[in-house]
Every structure is written in structure tokens, then in C-alpha cells.
Amino acid sequence: MALAINNPTNSVAWKKLEAHFEEIKNLSMKEMFSSDSARAEKFHIEWNDFIVDYSKNKITQETIDLLLELANEIGLKKAIEGYFSGEIINQTENRAVLHTALRATENEKVYVEGKNIVPEIFEVKKSIEVFTNEIVEGKRKGFTGKSFTDVVNIGIGGSDLGPAMIVEGLQYYKNHLNVHFVSNVDGDHVNEVLKKINPETTLFVIVSKTFTTQETLSNAETIREWFLQEAKLEDVAKHFVAVSTNIKNVTEFGIAKENIFPMWDWVGGRFSLWSAVGLSISLSVGYDNFNKLLKGANKMDNHFKEAPFEDNIPVILAMLSIWYNNFFNAETEAIIPYTQYLQKLAPYLQQGIMESNGKSVGRDGKLVNYQTGTIIWGEPGTNSQHAFFQLIHQGTKLIPTDFIGFKKSLHGNKGHHDKLMSNFFAQTEALLMGKNENKVREELNEAGMSSERADYLLPFKVFQGDKPTNTLLIDKLSPESLGALVALYEHKIFVQGIVWNIFSYDQWGVELGKQLANSILTELNDKKINTHDSSTNFLLRKYIS
Ligand code: F6P
């Protein structure tokens, strides 16, 4: 069944939210906390080893009630059922959206065109497991009989960002294999990776859902040429494997059928790390850990499917984000993990969130008359505190921020971890409470400042506070908790797309640039430049001169 078409701004709940916004927009969170000592008790969700405290938001109980009323009125429950049961919710590409089936348990049944796809998924999982074990245990050898020491993942977008983020994120759990990533068509990227590896001991995993992507095919060809300087054509079979839906193009590239890991068109590129696209994850941390990642995601799937909306983490976080995006006109959201391991989380989520919900046409084919997709950015704490936090604290923009922290450190250095986490807690407190004039004056007096100098400095040192944050406190960074965390954001994307009445699972907006780049490349080769606007013509002529 098709997704319902609902302009959210025409709903009763939206109108109530507009009126409610006028009533509470100037309320101070600080005051809400001082008048209600049970606020954190009220506005938090505990699930598994996750604590999500959303009390430091510009909300009252009525705000949450109205946001959930909106979710209900828009038909979110039914949409969630359609999402998990394989309905064609990617209507513009005529596909189901079933990355959740990739982490289903073996006894679950998920149907696509009347066929249960779970057995097929488990067959591919088995081949990932067998292949991983053979490489990790050194049973498969390279063309000179040596075991593999390095793996290069060649892919871009969803065929790079997810695996790269998880491989980095789960570094603590890694084995002896060194995993590298080549994504950019910039030849310097591939050449820098080639400097670090030995063709005799390197496995190349070409990941491309379509196997038509310029960047990936160019890098794969360059790498194959480099490899063939040392090896023979028949050695390619030992060193190159591919993950794709496009078996024909992969075979034409020269990869043997038995070296192809299939994927399916009902998995979107940016949601594909759970499929064989995650082969480099499995190679890096072992199949058991890869499977734990999937299990963690599956648990979050069940939570999302089953928990009532008021206790449902993805639903609450999605609706809060809509509150800021559509009522407070916040344009961006920051995501700050307090672990260096997750330094690639924000770039990964940028694709997930911005490629999915960066749409301006509603499901009715008409331009929307409200804001959709949020701009996502972030860097790990504490580094980000020394980079851009100034603007979050004292700038003119409202930037709702997710703080993600872990109770335990992996290497167990309590001294460091307590310092890290003190910063984690301090930042959300500072963003909430700020520092008022009295406090600043008191500090300046204590520092022995003249009253004249204190008067001058006072306005610069005041922090308004009242900046909204969500705190996600998780027991430990593990394959399971990371799987659940990523699935949480995937479902947040889904909820927002449903409410905003857009199609979250296509990405037509990336096509135009690709088409133009292809025609410009032909013109550069032919040295004939005159088909563009005057600026582009001017620049291209300068480039070739
Ligand atoms: O950027 C557009 C896009 O289609 C992404 O959605 C996708 O993840 C990426 O390109 C790579 O595509 P492929 O896996 O087909 O090479």
C-alpha cells in the first residue's frame, strides 16, 4: 500500500502546536527545571543499556503530548508497519525499504513480492562468515601463497561511509587485518592508499550497489592496473571480490561469479552496511562481532516497532527535531559523540539524514510549504569544545545537540574517562544553565577586577543558557550498542520523512551533478568548451589552458 499523503501543516495537531509554540517559546528551561525537580524523571527513556535524557529541551508535557498527537494523526503507526513488512514505501523508485530485514532473526518472515527474503539473507550471511573466517585465519592466500594482511574497501557514499564509520568505531575489537578505504575519484586518495599496501597480501573489496558509479569504477580500474604490474590476470580472482546488485557489470569487470556477494534493490545504499556492503566490517572485527552489530540493530528495530510512542526513542527524538526545525526554525543539529572512536559518525549520518530528508517535494508531487531535512554536523567531544562550541554557547543560532557518551571506557583508563565524561556532563549543564550577570560579576570581583573593567567585560562573559540538548548515555561502545545507535538514527530519519510527507528513500538530487560531470569530462577530452553559462565556460577554459 502507498504511504498516506498528509500535509502535516493542515493537521489539527500542527495547528495546536503552533498555538502552543506561541505560549511557550519564551519560557526558560532553567525555570522549568527549578520549578519541577522531577523533570529528568519525567523526560527520559531507559531501554536496554541506553539512557536517553531529553529533559533539557524547550518542552513541557503538553509539547510532548501534542507532538505525539501529530505523529498519531499523520498515521505513523501504520507507516511503521508498512516499513517493516516490505510495502513499496520508496514509491519513486518502486521499491520496498528493507534494511531492517538484514538484521532480522532467522525465524522471522519478511516478504517481497510474495517471497520470504530471510532465507536468502541468511545464505549471504553464511557466505560472509565463511569468507571472513578463511581470510582472517589465513586459509585463503594471495597469489604468492602469503596470507592477507590488508583489505581495501573501494566504494563511495553508502558503499563507503557506513563501513568506514563502523570499522573505525569498532577499532578496539579489530583483528590483525588493516582495513583501508578508497572513495574519492581524486587520484591522490587511491595513490596514498597504494603506498601503504603490498599487492601480494592485499584483498580488494569493490562495493557498489549499481556498479556504475564513476568514482568506484575508476578507483577499481586504477587498482587493478597497479595490481597487474606485479601479478597475472588469473591472480585477480584471488585478490578481488565485489558486492553489488549488478552481477552483469561485475562479471564484465573481470570478477568471478563465486567472488560476488549479492545485495538487493530493497536495500538503500546509505542503509546498506548491514548487508555484504559490511564485508570489510566483518573482515576487520570478525563475523561474530559483525553479527552482534546486526543483533543490536535488530533490538532497536523491535523497540521502535513495539514501544508506545511516549517511550519510543526514535519517535521522541524525531518529533523533538521537528519541534525545533519547524517551530523554532532551527536549521542545523549537531551530533557530538564523546568517544574518538566515533569520529566518522557525523559524516556517516550526514548522508543518512541529508540524502534521505533533503527533499522539497511532498508525496503529493507538490512543493512543500514548510521546512524539511535538517543540516547535520559534528565532531567528537572534547575536540569539538575547542573548535566550534563557542558558537553553540554564545552565538545567535539555536542548535539542538545530541550528546552521546559511554559509562565505560574500552581501555579502562578511569582517569581519562572521568575527565572526558565530566566534560560531557558539564557541557549540557552549561548549555542549559548558562551563566547570569550576578554570577559573572561575583567572579570578576573575586578575581580582583576593577568595577570599571568588570562593567566592560560583563556582557561578553554572560552565557544565556537555555540551549537544548539530548543526552544519550550508553553503557559501553560495543558492536551491539553501536548497531542499536545507528538503527536509532535510521528510524528517526523514517519518522521525520513520514511526518514531513516526503519520500526519504530516493536521492534524485545527486543525479544532475553526475550528468554534468560526465558531459564536462567529454568536453575536457575534446577541448571544446562553449555549452555552459559564462562563468563555467570561463573556468573550464582557464582549467585547460
Ligand atoms: O550519492 C548517490 C549514491 O547513489 C548514494 O546513495 C550511494 O550510497 C552512492 O551513490 C554509491 O552508489 P553505489 O553503491 O551504487 O556505487
Coordinates of C-alpha atoms and ligand atoms in Angstrom, one line a residue, residues 155-160 207-213 216 263 268-270 272 351 355 507 510-511 514, ligand 1:
G155 CA 33.3 2.4 -2.8
I156 CA 31.7 5.7 -2.2
G157 CA 28.6 7.2 -0.3
G158 CA 26.7 4.4 1.3
S159 CA 29.3 1.9 0.0
D160 CA 32.0 3.6 2.0
V207 CA 31.5 -2.2 -3.2
S208 CA 28.9 -0.7 -5.5
K209 CA 25.2 -1.4 -5.4
T210 CA 24.8 -0.3 -9.0
F211 CA 28.3 -1.0 -10.2
T212 CA 28.0 2.1 -12.4
T213 CA 29.5 4.7 -10.1
T216 CA 34.3 3.4 -7.7
M263 CA 22.7 -7.4 -2.4
G268 CA 19.2 1.7 0.0
G269 CA 22.9 2.5 -0.4
R270 CA 23.0 4.7 2.8
S272 CA 23.4 -1.0 3.4
Q351 CA 24.5 11.1 4.2
E355 CA 20.3 12.4 1.4
Q507 CA 18.1 10.6 -4.0
V510 CA 22.5 13.8 -6.7
E511 CA 21.9 13.0 -10.3
K514 CA 26.8 13.4 -12.1
Ligands
F6P1 O1 25.4 9.6 -3.8 C1 24.4 8.9 -4.5 C2 24.6 7.4 -4.3 O2 23.7 6.8 -5.1 C3 24.3 7.0 -2.9 O3 23.0 6.9 -2.5 C4 25.1 5.7 -2.8 O4 25.3 5.3 -1.5 C5 26.3 6.1 -3.6 O5 25.9 7.0 -4.6 C6 27.1 4.9 -4.2 O6 26.4 4.2 -5.0 P1 26.8 2.7 -5.5 O7 26.9 1.8 -4.3 O8 25.8 2.3 -6.5 O9 28.2 2.8 -6.1

